[in-house]
Coordinates of C-alpha atoms in Angstrom, one line a residue:
Chain A
X1 CA 3.2 30.4 -14.0
X2 CA 5.7 27.6 -13.3
X3 CA 3.7 24.9 -15.1
X4 CA 0.7 24.1 -17.2
X5 CA -2.4 22.0 -16.4
X6 CA -1.1 18.9 -18.3
X7 CA 2.2 18.9 -16.4
X8 CA 0.4 19.1 -13.1
X9 CA -2.1 16.4 -14.0
X10 CA 0.8 14.2 -15.2
X11 CA 2.9 14.7 -12.0
X12 CA -0.1 14.2 -9.7
X13 CA -1.3 11.1 -11.6
X14 CA 2.1 9.5 -11.3
X15 CA 1.8 9.8 -7.5
X16 CA -1.8 8.5 -7.3
X17 CA -1.9 5.9 -10.1
X18 CA 0.4 3.3 -8.5
X19 CA -2.1 2.9 -5.7
X20 CA -4.8 2.3 -8.3
X21 CA -2.8 -0.2 -10.3
X22 CA -2.1 -2.3 -7.2
X23 CA -5.8 -2.3 -6.3
X24 CA -7.9 -5.0 -8.1
X25 CA -11.1 -3.1 -7.1
X26 CA -10.1 -0.1 -9.2
X27 CA -11.3 -1.1 -12.7
X28 CA -10.8 2.2 -14.4
X29 CA -8.5 4.7 -12.7
X30 CA -7.4 8.3 -13.3
X31 CA -7.6 9.5 -16.9
X32 CA -11.1 8.8 -18.3
X33 CA -14.4 10.7 -17.8
X34 CA -14.8 9.0 -14.4
X35 CA -13.3 6.2 -12.4
X36 CA -14.9 2.8 -12.2
X37 CA -14.6 0.9 -8.9
X38 CA -16.0 -2.1 -7.2
X39 CA -18.5 -1.2 -4.6
X40 CA -20.4 -3.2 -1.9
X41 CA -24.1 -3.2 -1.3
X42 CA -24.0 -0.1 0.8
X43 CA -21.5 2.8 0.5
X44 CA -20.9 5.9 2.5
X45 CA -20.1 9.2 0.7
X46 CA -18.8 12.3 2.4
X47 CA -17.1 15.5 1.2
X48 CA -14.9 18.0 3.1
X49 CA -12.8 20.9 1.8
X50 CA -9.8 22.9 2.9
X51 CA -9.2 26.5 1.8
X52 CA -6.0 28.5 2.1
X53 CA -6.1 31.1 4.8
X54 CA -9.4 29.7 6.1
X55 CA -8.4 26.1 7.0
X56 CA -4.7 26.2 6.4
X57 CA -1.8 28.6 5.9
X58 CA 1.3 27.9 3.8
X59 CA 3.5 29.6 6.4
X60 CA 2.3 27.4 9.2
X61 CA 2.1 24.0 7.4
X62 CA 4.1 22.1 4.8
X63 CA 2.4 20.9 1.6
X64 CA 2.6 17.4 2.8
X65 CA 0.8 18.3 6.1
X66 CA -1.9 20.2 4.2
X67 CA -2.6 17.2 1.9
X68 CA -2.6 14.8 4.8
X69 CA -4.9 16.9 7.0
X70 CA -7.8 17.2 4.5
X71 CA -7.5 13.5 3.8
X72 CA -7.7 12.7 7.5
X73 CA -10.9 14.9 7.7
X74 CA -12.5 12.9 5.0
X75 CA -11.4 9.5 6.2
X76 CA -12.5 10.2 9.8
X77 CA -16.0 11.0 8.5
X78 CA -16.1 7.5 6.9
X79 CA -14.8 5.8 10.0
X80 CA -17.3 7.7 12.1
X81 CA -20.1 5.9 10.3
X82 CA -18.6 2.5 11.1
X83 CA -17.5 2.2 7.5
X84 CA -14.2 1.5 5.7
X85 CA -12.8 4.1 3.3
X86 CA -12.0 2.9 -0.2
X87 CA -11.9 5.7 -2.8
X88 CA -11.1 9.4 -2.9
X89 CA -11.5 12.0 -5.6
X90 CA -9.8 15.4 -5.2
X91 CA -10.8 18.8 -6.8
X92 CA -7.8 21.1 -6.5
X93 CA -7.5 24.8 -7.1
X94 CA -4.0 26.3 -7.7
X95 CA -3.0 29.9 -8.0
X96 CA -0.3 29.2 -10.6
X97 CA 2.4 30.5 -8.3
X98 CA 3.1 27.2 -6.6
X99 CA 6.3 25.3 -7.2
X100 CA 5.8 21.9 -8.8
X101 CA 7.6 20.4 -5.8
X102 CA 5.0 22.0 -3.4
X103 CA 2.2 20.4 -5.5
X104 CA 3.9 17.0 -5.5
X105 CA 4.4 17.1 -1.8
X106 CA 0.8 17.9 -1.2
X107 CA -0.3 15.0 -3.4
X108 CA 2.2 12.7 -1.6
X109 CA 0.6 13.8 1.7
X110 CA -2.8 12.8 0.3
X111 CA -1.6 9.5 -1.2
X112 CA 0.3 8.3 1.9
X113 CA -2.6 9.1 4.2
X114 CA -5.1 7.4 1.9
X115 CA -2.8 4.4 1.5
X116 CA -2.5 4.0 5.3
X117 CA -6.3 3.5 5.3
X118 CA -6.3 1.2 2.3
X119 CA -7.8 3.9 0.1
X120 CA -6.9 5.1 -3.3
X121 CA -7.3 8.4 -5.1
X122 CA -9.2 7.5 -8.3
X123 CA -9.9 10.8 -9.9
X124 CA -9.9 14.6 -9.7
X125 CA -10.3 18.0 -11.2
X126 CA -7.9 20.9 -11.4
X127 CA -8.5 24.5 -11.8
X128 CA -7.1 28.0 -11.3
X129 CA -8.2 30.2 -8.5
X130 CA -7.0 33.0 -6.3
X131 CA -6.4 30.7 -3.3
X132 CA -5.4 27.1 -3.0
X133 CA -8.4 24.9 -2.3
X134 CA -8.6 21.2 -1.9
X135 CA -12.1 19.6 -2.0
X136 CA -12.2 15.9 -1.4
X137 CA -14.9 13.3 -1.5
X138 CA -14.5 9.9 0.2
X139 CA -16.4 6.8 -0.7
X140 CA -16.3 3.7 1.6
X141 CA -17.9 0.4 2.2
X142 CA -20.6 0.4 4.8
X143 CA -22.1 -2.6 6.6
X144 CA -23.2 -1.0 9.8
X145 CA -24.5 2.6 9.4
X146 CA -23.6 3.8 12.9
X147 CA -25.3 7.2 13.0
X148 CA -25.7 9.8 15.8
X149 CA -29.2 8.5 16.7
X150 CA -28.4 5.1 18.1
X151 CA -27.4 6.0 21.7
X152 CA -29.3 4.0 24.3
X153 CA -29.9 4.6 28.0
X154 CA -27.3 2.5 29.8
X155 CA -24.6 2.9 27.2
X156 CA -21.2 4.2 28.2
X157 CA -19.8 7.2 26.3
X158 CA -16.3 7.0 24.8
X159 CA -13.8 9.2 23.0
X160 CA -11.2 7.5 20.8
X161 CA -8.6 10.0 22.1
X162 CA -8.4 13.2 24.1
X163 CA -9.5 16.1 21.9
X164 CA -8.3 19.8 22.1
X165 CA -4.8 19.4 20.7
X166 CA -5.7 20.9 17.3
X167 CA -7.3 24.0 18.7
X168 CA -4.3 24.4 21.0
X169 CA -2.0 24.3 18.0
X170 CA -4.1 26.9 16.2
X171 CA -3.9 29.2 19.3
X172 CA -0.1 28.8 19.5
X173 CA 0.3 29.7 15.8
X174 CA -2.3 32.5 15.6
X175 CA -1.3 34.2 18.8
X176 CA 2.4 33.8 17.9
X177 CA 3.2 32.2 21.3
X178 CA 6.9 31.6 21.7
X179 CA 7.1 27.8 21.0
X180 CA 8.7 25.4 23.4
X181 CA 8.7 21.6 23.8
X182 CA 5.4 21.7 25.7
X183 CA 3.8 22.8 22.4
X184 CA 5.1 20.0 20.1
X185 CA 2.2 17.7 20.3
X186 CA -0.4 20.5 19.8
X187 CA 1.4 21.9 16.8
X188 CA 1.7 18.5 15.2
X189 CA -2.0 17.7 15.8
X190 CA -3.0 21.0 14.3
X191 CA -0.8 20.7 11.2
X192 CA -1.4 17.1 10.5
X193 CA -3.9 15.4 12.8
X194 CA -3.1 11.8 13.6
X195 CA -5.4 9.1 12.2
X196 CA -5.0 5.5 13.5
X197 CA -6.9 3.2 11.2
X198 CA -6.8 0.3 13.6
X199 CA -8.1 2.4 16.4
X200 CA -10.8 3.9 14.2
X201 CA -12.0 0.5 13.1
X202 CA -12.1 -0.8 16.6
X203 CA -15.4 1.1 17.3
X204 CA -17.6 -0.9 15.0
X205 CA -19.7 -2.3 17.8
X206 CA -20.7 1.3 18.8
X207 CA -24.5 2.1 19.0
X208 CA -24.0 5.7 18.1
X209 CA -20.9 7.5 16.7
X210 CA -19.7 10.7 15.2
X211 CA -16.4 12.5 14.9
X212 CA -15.9 15.6 17.0
X213 CA -14.5 17.8 14.2
X214 CA -17.0 20.5 15.2
X215 CA -16.1 20.2 18.9
X216 CA -17.1 17.7 21.5
X217 CA -19.7 20.1 22.9
X218 CA -21.5 20.7 19.6
X219 CA -21.4 17.1 18.5
X220 CA -22.4 15.6 21.9
X221 CA -25.4 17.9 21.7
X222 CA -26.2 16.7 18.2
X223 CA -26.0 13.1 19.4
X224 CA -28.1 13.8 22.4
X225 CA -30.8 15.4 20.3
X226 CA -30.7 12.7 17.5
X227 CA -30.9 9.9 20.0
X228 CA -33.3 11.6 22.4
X229 CA -31.2 10.9 25.4
X230 CA -29.0 12.8 27.9
X231 CA -25.3 12.5 27.7
X232 CA -23.6 12.8 31.1
X233 CA -19.9 13.4 30.7
X234 CA -17.7 13.2 33.8
X235 CA -14.8 15.7 33.7
X236 CA -12.9 13.6 36.2
X237 CA -12.8 10.7 33.8
X238 CA -11.4 12.9 31.1
X239 CA -8.8 14.3 33.6
X240 CA -7.4 10.7 33.9
X241 CA -7.0 10.4 30.1
X242 CA -3.6 10.0 28.5
X243 CA -2.2 13.5 27.7
X244 CA -4.5 15.5 29.9
X245 CA -1.8 16.9 32.1
X246 CA 0.3 17.9 29.1
X247 CA -2.7 19.5 27.4
X248 CA -3.4 21.4 30.7
X249 CA 0.2 22.7 30.6
X250 CA -0.3 23.9 27.0
X251 CA -3.6 25.6 28.0
X252 CA -1.8 27.3 30.9
X253 CA 0.9 28.6 28.5
X254 CA -1.8 30.0 26.3
X255 CA -3.8 31.5 29.2
X256 CA -6.9 29.5 28.2
X257 CA -9.1 27.1 30.1
X258 CA -8.2 23.5 29.2
X259 CA -11.9 22.6 29.0
X260 CA -12.4 25.2 26.3
X261 CA -9.8 23.3 24.3
X262 CA -11.2 19.8 25.1
X263 CA -15.0 20.6 24.8
X264 CA -15.0 23.7 22.6
X265 CA -12.1 23.1 20.2
X266 CA -12.5 21.2 16.9
X267 CA -10.7 19.6 14.0
X268 CA -9.4 16.8 16.1
X269 CA -11.0 13.9 14.2
X270 CA -11.5 12.0 17.4
X271 CA -14.5 9.6 17.6
X272 CA -17.3 10.2 20.1
X273 CA -19.2 6.9 20.6
X274 CA -21.7 5.2 22.8
X275 CA -21.9 1.5 23.5
X276 CA -20.8 -1.2 25.8
X277 CA -17.1 -2.1 26.4
X278 CA -15.7 0.1 23.6
X279 CA -12.0 1.0 23.4
X280 CA -10.7 4.5 24.0
X281 CA -11.5 6.7 26.9
X282 CA -14.7 6.1 29.0
X283 CA -16.0 9.6 29.6
X284 CA -19.5 9.1 30.9
X285 CA -22.9 7.5 30.5
X286 CA -26.1 7.8 28.5
X287 CA -29.1 8.6 30.7
X288 CA -32.8 9.3 30.3
X289 CA -33.5 13.0 29.5
X290 CA -32.0 15.5 27.1
X291 CA -28.9 17.6 26.6
X292 CA -25.3 17.3 27.6
X293 CA -24.2 17.6 31.1
X294 CA -20.5 18.0 32.1
X295 CA -20.2 16.8 35.7
X296 CA -17.7 18.6 38.0
X297 CA -16.7 21.3 35.7
X298 CA -16.2 24.8 37.1
X299 CA -17.4 26.8 34.1
X300 CA -19.3 25.9 31.0
X301 CA -16.8 25.4 28.1
X302 CA -17.2 27.7 25.1
X303 CA -17.3 26.6 21.5
X304 CA -15.2 28.3 19.0
X305 CA -17.2 27.0 16.2
X306 CA -17.8 29.5 13.5
X307 CA -18.4 29.8 9.8
X308 CA -15.4 28.0 8.4
Chain B
X1 CA -23.0 38.8 6.3
X2 CA -26.6 38.1 5.6
X3 CA -26.7 34.6 7.2
X4 CA -24.8 32.1 9.3
X5 CA -23.6 28.6 8.4
X6 CA -26.5 26.9 10.2
X7 CA -29.1 28.9 8.3
X8 CA -27.5 28.1 5.0
X9 CA -27.3 24.4 5.8
X10 CA -30.9 24.4 6.9
X11 CA -32.1 26.2 3.8
X12 CA -30.1 24.0 1.4
X13 CA -31.0 20.8 3.2
X14 CA -34.7 21.6 2.9
X15 CA -34.2 21.8 -0.9
X16 CA -32.1 18.6 -1.2
X17 CA -33.7 16.4 1.5
X18 CA -37.1 15.7 -0.1
X19 CA -35.3 14.0 -3.0
X20 CA -33.5 11.7 -0.5
X21 CA -36.6 10.9 1.5
X22 CA -38.4 9.8 -1.7
X23 CA -35.4 7.6 -2.6
X24 CA -35.4 4.1 -0.9
X25 CA -31.7 3.7 -1.9
X26 CA -30.7 6.7 0.3
X27 CA -30.4 5.0 3.7
X28 CA -28.8 7.9 5.6
X29 CA -29.1 11.3 4.0
X30 CA -27.9 14.8 4.8
X31 CA -27.0 15.5 8.4
X32 CA -24.7 12.8 9.7
X33 CA -20.9 12.4 9.2
X34 CA -21.5 10.8 5.8
X35 CA -24.4 9.6 3.7
X36 CA -25.2 5.9 3.4
X37 CA -26.5 4.8 0.0
X38 CA -27.2 1.5 -1.8
X39 CA -24.6 0.8 -4.5
X40 CA -24.3 -1.7 -7.2
X41 CA -21.4 -4.0 -7.9
X42 CA -19.5 -1.4 -9.9
X43 CA -19.8 2.4 -9.4
X44 CA -18.3 5.3 -11.3
X45 CA -17.0 8.3 -9.4
X46 CA -16.2 11.7 -10.9
X47 CA -15.6 15.2 -9.7
X48 CA -15.8 18.6 -11.4
X49 CA -15.8 22.1 -9.9
X50 CA -16.9 25.6 -11.0
X51 CA -15.3 28.8 -9.7
X52 CA -16.6 32.3 -9.9
X53 CA -14.9 34.4 -12.5
X54 CA -13.1 31.4 -13.9
X55 CA -16.0 29.1 -14.9
X56 CA -19.0 31.4 -14.3
X57 CA -19.8 35.0 -13.6
X58 CA -22.7 36.3 -11.5
X59 CA -23.4 39.1 -14.0
X60 CA -23.8 36.7 -16.9
X61 CA -25.7 33.8 -15.3
X62 CA -28.4 33.4 -12.7
X63 CA -27.8 31.3 -9.6
X64 CA -30.1 28.6 -10.9
X65 CA -28.1 28.4 -14.2
X66 CA -24.8 28.2 -12.3
X67 CA -26.1 25.4 -10.1
X68 CA -27.5 23.6 -13.1
X69 CA -24.4 23.9 -15.2
X70 CA -22.0 22.3 -12.7
X71 CA -24.4 19.5 -12.1
X72 CA -24.7 18.9 -15.9
X73 CA -20.9 18.7 -16.1
X74 CA -20.8 16.0 -13.4
X75 CA -23.7 14.0 -14.7
X76 CA -22.3 14.1 -18.3
X77 CA -19.1 12.5 -17.1
X78 CA -21.1 9.7 -15.6
X79 CA -23.2 9.2 -18.7
X80 CA -20.0 9.3 -20.8
X81 CA -18.9 6.0 -19.1
X82 CA -22.2 4.3 -20.0
X83 CA -23.2 4.6 -16.4
X84 CA -26.3 6.0 -14.6
X85 CA -25.8 8.8 -12.1
X86 CA -27.3 8.2 -8.6
X87 CA -25.7 10.4 -5.9
X88 CA -24.1 13.8 -5.7
X89 CA -22.2 15.6 -2.9
X90 CA -21.5 19.3 -3.1
X91 CA -18.8 21.4 -1.4
X92 CA -19.7 25.0 -1.5
X93 CA -17.7 28.1 -0.8
X94 CA -19.6 31.3 -0.2
X95 CA -18.2 34.8 0.3
X96 CA -20.9 35.8 2.9
X97 CA -22.2 38.6 0.6
X98 CA -24.7 36.5 -1.2
X99 CA -28.4 36.9 -0.6
X100 CA -30.1 33.8 0.8
X101 CA -32.4 33.7 -2.2
X102 CA -29.3 33.5 -4.5
X103 CA -28.0 30.5 -2.5
X104 CA -31.5 28.8 -2.6
X105 CA -31.8 29.4 -6.3
X106 CA -28.4 27.8 -6.9
X107 CA -29.4 24.8 -4.8
X108 CA -32.6 24.5 -6.7
X109 CA -30.7 24.5 -10.0
X110 CA -28.6 21.6 -8.7
X111 CA -31.6 19.8 -7.2
X112 CA -33.8 20.1 -10.3
X113 CA -31.0 19.0 -12.7
X114 CA -30.1 16.1 -10.4
X115 CA -33.7 15.0 -10.2
X116 CA -34.1 15.0 -14.0
X117 CA -31.4 12.4 -14.0
X118 CA -32.8 10.4 -11.1
X119 CA -30.0 11.5 -8.8
X120 CA -30.1 13.0 -5.3
X121 CA -27.7 15.3 -3.4
X122 CA -26.9 13.2 -0.3
X123 CA -24.3 15.4 1.4
X124 CA -22.1 18.5 1.3
X125 CA -19.7 20.8 3.0
X126 CA -19.9 24.6 3.3
X127 CA -17.1 27.1 3.9
X128 CA -16.2 30.7 3.5
X129 CA -13.9 31.9 0.7
X130 CA -13.2 35.0 -1.4
X131 CA -15.0 33.6 -4.4
X132 CA -18.0 31.3 -4.9
X133 CA -16.9 27.8 -5.6
X134 CA -19.0 24.7 -6.2
X135 CA -17.1 21.4 -6.2
X136 CA -19.3 18.4 -6.9
X137 CA -18.8 14.7 -6.9
X138 CA -21.1 12.3 -8.7
X139 CA -21.4 8.6 -8.0
X140 CA -23.3 6.3 -10.4
X141 CA -24.1 2.7 -11.2
X142 CA -21.9 1.2 -13.8
X143 CA -22.4 -2.1 -15.7
X144 CA -20.6 -1.3 -18.9
X145 CA -17.4 0.8 -18.4
X146 CA -17.3 2.4 -21.8
X147 CA -13.9 4.1 -21.8
X148 CA -12.0 6.0 -24.5
X149 CA -10.0 2.9 -25.5
X150 CA -12.7 0.7 -27.0
X151 CA -12.9 2.2 -30.5
X152 CA -12.5 -0.5 -33.2
X153 CA -11.7 -0.2 -36.9
X154 CA -15.0 -0.2 -38.8
X155 CA -16.9 1.6 -36.1
X156 CA -18.9 4.7 -37.0
X157 CA -18.2 7.9 -35.0
X158 CA -21.1 9.8 -33.5
X159 CA -21.9 13.0 -31.6
X160 CA -25.0 13.1 -29.4
X161 CA -25.5 16.7 -30.6
X162 CA -23.7 19.5 -32.4
X163 CA -21.0 21.1 -30.1
X164 CA -19.8 24.7 -30.2
X165 CA -22.8 26.5 -28.8
X166 CA -21.3 26.9 -25.3
X167 CA -18.1 28.5 -26.7
X168 CA -20.2 30.7 -28.9
X169 CA -22.1 31.9 -25.9
X170 CA -18.9 32.6 -24.0
X171 CA -17.6 34.7 -27.0
X172 CA -20.8 36.7 -27.2
X173 CA -20.7 37.6 -23.5
X174 CA -16.9 38.1 -23.1
X175 CA -16.7 40.3 -26.3
X176 CA -19.9 42.1 -25.3
X177 CA -21.4 41.5 -28.8
X178 CA -24.8 43.2 -29.2
X179 CA -27.2 40.4 -28.6
X180 CA -29.9 39.4 -31.1
X181 CA -32.2 36.5 -31.6
X182 CA -29.5 34.6 -33.5
X183 CA -27.6 34.4 -30.2
X184 CA -30.3 33.0 -28.1
X185 CA -29.4 29.3 -28.3
X186 CA -25.7 29.9 -27.8
X187 CA -26.3 32.1 -24.7
X188 CA -28.7 29.4 -23.3
X189 CA -26.2 26.6 -23.9
X190 CA -23.3 28.6 -22.3
X191 CA -25.3 29.6 -19.2
X192 CA -27.0 26.3 -18.7
X193 CA -26.1 23.5 -21.1
X194 CA -28.8 21.1 -21.9
X195 CA -28.7 17.5 -20.7
X196 CA -31.2 15.1 -22.1
X197 CA -31.0 12.0 -19.9
X198 CA -32.9 9.8 -22.4
X199 CA -30.5 10.8 -25.2
X200 CA -27.4 10.3 -22.9
X201 CA -28.6 6.8 -21.9
X202 CA -29.2 5.8 -25.6
X203 CA -25.5 5.4 -26.2
X204 CA -25.0 2.3 -24.0
X205 CA -24.0 0.1 -26.9
X206 CA -21.1 2.4 -27.8
X207 CA -17.6 0.7 -28.0
X208 CA -15.8 3.9 -26.9
X209 CA -17.2 7.1 -25.4
X210 CA -16.3 10.4 -23.7
X211 CA -17.8 13.8 -23.4
X212 CA -16.3 16.6 -25.3
X213 CA -16.2 19.1 -22.5
X214 CA -12.5 19.8 -23.4
X215 CA -13.4 20.2 -27.1
X216 CA -14.0 17.7 -29.8
X217 CA -10.5 18.1 -31.2
X218 CA -8.8 17.4 -27.8
X219 CA -11.0 14.5 -26.9
X220 CA -11.1 12.9 -30.3
X221 CA -7.3 12.9 -30.1
X222 CA -7.4 11.3 -26.7
X223 CA -9.8 8.6 -28.0
X224 CA -7.6 7.9 -31.0
X225 CA -4.6 7.5 -28.8
X226 CA -6.3 5.4 -26.1
X227 CA -7.8 3.1 -28.8
X228 CA -4.8 3.1 -31.1
X229 CA -6.9 3.9 -34.1
X230 CA -7.4 6.8 -36.5
X231 CA -10.6 8.9 -36.3
X232 CA -11.7 10.2 -39.7
X233 CA -14.3 13.0 -39.2
X234 CA -16.1 14.2 -42.3
X235 CA -16.9 17.9 -42.1
X236 CA -19.7 17.6 -44.6
X237 CA -21.6 15.2 -42.3
X238 CA -21.4 17.7 -39.5
X239 CA -22.6 20.4 -41.9
X240 CA -25.8 18.4 -42.3
X241 CA -26.4 18.3 -38.5
X242 CA -29.4 20.0 -36.9
X243 CA -28.4 23.6 -36.0
X244 CA -25.3 23.9 -38.2
X245 CA -26.6 26.7 -40.3
X246 CA -27.7 28.6 -37.1
X247 CA -24.3 28.1 -35.5
X248 CA -22.6 29.2 -38.7
X249 CA -24.6 32.4 -38.5
X250 CA -23.6 32.9 -34.9
X251 CA -19.9 32.4 -35.8
X252 CA -20.3 34.9 -38.6
X253 CA -21.7 37.5 -36.2
X254 CA -18.7 36.9 -33.9
X255 CA -16.2 36.9 -36.8
X256 CA -14.9 33.5 -35.9
X257 CA -14.7 30.3 -37.9
X258 CA -17.6 28.0 -37.1
X259 CA -15.1 25.0 -37.1
X260 CA -13.2 26.7 -34.3
X261 CA -16.4 26.6 -32.3
X262 CA -17.3 23.1 -33.2
X263 CA -14.0 21.4 -33.0
X264 CA -12.1 23.7 -30.7
X265 CA -14.8 24.9 -28.2
X266 CA -15.6 23.1 -25.1
X267 CA -18.1 22.8 -22.2
X268 CA -20.8 21.4 -24.4
X269 CA -21.2 18.1 -22.6
X270 CA -22.0 16.4 -25.8
X271 CA -21.0 12.7 -26.1
X272 CA -18.4 11.5 -28.6
X273 CA -18.9 7.8 -29.3
X274 CA -17.9 5.1 -31.6
X275 CA -19.9 1.9 -32.4
X276 CA -22.5 0.6 -34.8
X277 CA -25.9 2.1 -35.4
X278 CA -25.8 4.6 -32.5
X279 CA -28.2 7.5 -32.2
X280 CA -27.1 11.1 -32.7
X281 CA -25.0 12.6 -35.6
X282 CA -22.9 10.2 -37.6
X283 CA -19.7 12.2 -38.2
X284 CA -17.2 9.8 -39.5
X285 CA -15.5 6.4 -39.2
X286 CA -12.8 4.6 -37.2
X287 CA -9.9 3.5 -39.4
X288 CA -6.5 1.9 -39.0
X289 CA -3.7 4.3 -38.2
X290 CA -3.5 7.1 -35.6
X291 CA -4.6 10.7 -35.0
X292 CA -7.7 12.6 -36.0
X293 CA -8.3 13.7 -39.5
X294 CA -11.0 16.3 -40.5
X295 CA -12.0 15.7 -44.1
X296 CA -12.8 18.6 -46.3
X297 CA -12.0 21.3 -43.8
X298 CA -10.3 24.4 -45.1
X299 CA -8.2 25.2 -42.1
X300 CA -7.2 23.2 -38.9
X301 CA -9.5 24.2 -36.0
X302 CA -7.8 25.7 -33.0
X303 CA -8.5 24.7 -29.5
X304 CA -9.2 27.3 -26.8
X305 CA -8.4 24.8 -24.1
X306 CA -6.3 26.4 -21.3
X307 CA -5.8 26.1 -17.6
X308 CA -9.3 26.3 -16.3

């Protein structure tokens, strides 16, 4: 063991606490039985965890990337409700074989990503385990409650960005594909998915919204069912999206169908929304009926979603 | 594998969701990107996890007890701030070898314990891992913010109950002591520590408070330091507490000093509080100075606290 619990808590606290001290809404920060924070009338709460060798791998990703990625997953779920993230707590399992610098880098990845979304880590728990595990809970301020059930006939359907990059990055790494410049964006999105707070907040007039972390196909079906409408997605509109040609080139290098990446991949933390005149990529329309229809697609995309 | 992720989520949701549906403050419950709940001006947030073979053991405890115990740990941290628990989220790692009945029993242990404190599980995450892990976050309504730093010279010091039982239970199980009726209470408190919401809420006029889950000795020292006062604890007062003679008999059967259990044990989720005319056991007084003094104790108690 390179450290004891008190040292780890002290090092991590010194990374998270400055964000609390600058934040007048954090009344009691790290170090007591619980944090005390100012909350609004309605709050959102969500939790998402990342486990070594299931969701991440220390050979593939840096500590900073691992910390950032799980933070993005939690923040995206808050934005997907039309809410604004405010507070995070982190339960962390360490094996005892990590270097202190690795732990500090991971905490820095969490802190920087939280800070970019005006959020602060206000508490945590630390334990020993056989694998590294980061379990995070995000609390945010909600005024809107944009659920999956608000899609209306006549709405347009939007994505905040083209999905598929994260799955492509996973394929490159897991199949040990020789890496070239065509793979850069996919690898970056897998290791540390981008989260643009300004873009995420620009969807607050959506009627229905969710993130597509479980794949576009799975989550469009969930939205269709929850809203009792049909979602008609036009593949040609997606083909015109920024990055499509590049993603198609990556898919070609991997010998997979680009639509399997776009519709069947996951972990992109892209928003799927319906409404009128939303930003992002207009990909189709909400119609009467049920289910999800992909127009002009040669074969049905597969979903890779499984128990992880 | 005995089940898939969807089945587990469906079974667990059917245990947690009725508590949400009865609760008008849960606006969006389990099943969307995040829960939406009504919050007050100030909220407390705390997180605490339990890992198989570190914090619990499937041979020693039932699934119901394991679920209940981690819930008690989280709720106690909320009560220790003078706050009222309201909402829980649960991140759960399963190995895939569990029987569905085991998982349902664990969820029932969580749900029943939450319900007894007027709290509801509003969301979660589920993943596969090599060990069972339950990471929980509790959110509660705070009007008081009773921290560790409010102890004043002249305050009396109180415990909500006699601590040491949980550690005694752990010793019985880990040392494979032949069990007799003298061990019943210790085993019960280790497997599923008691939480009396009415008692926990009766400490709201405390000046300083924390729970003693890291041991009385460790947490009294933290309170002394945070409040810049001395805590003078009278061993004779503790000897008059309900259960002391029984705990001393357990200690004798284990060949350990009863004060090592009381002052050095942990995981009891008993409140340590200072103030005037509080309920519970009056164990001493707050004085000028620093540190924790145990009056009339033959040897200094040891703390078992380590990295878990």
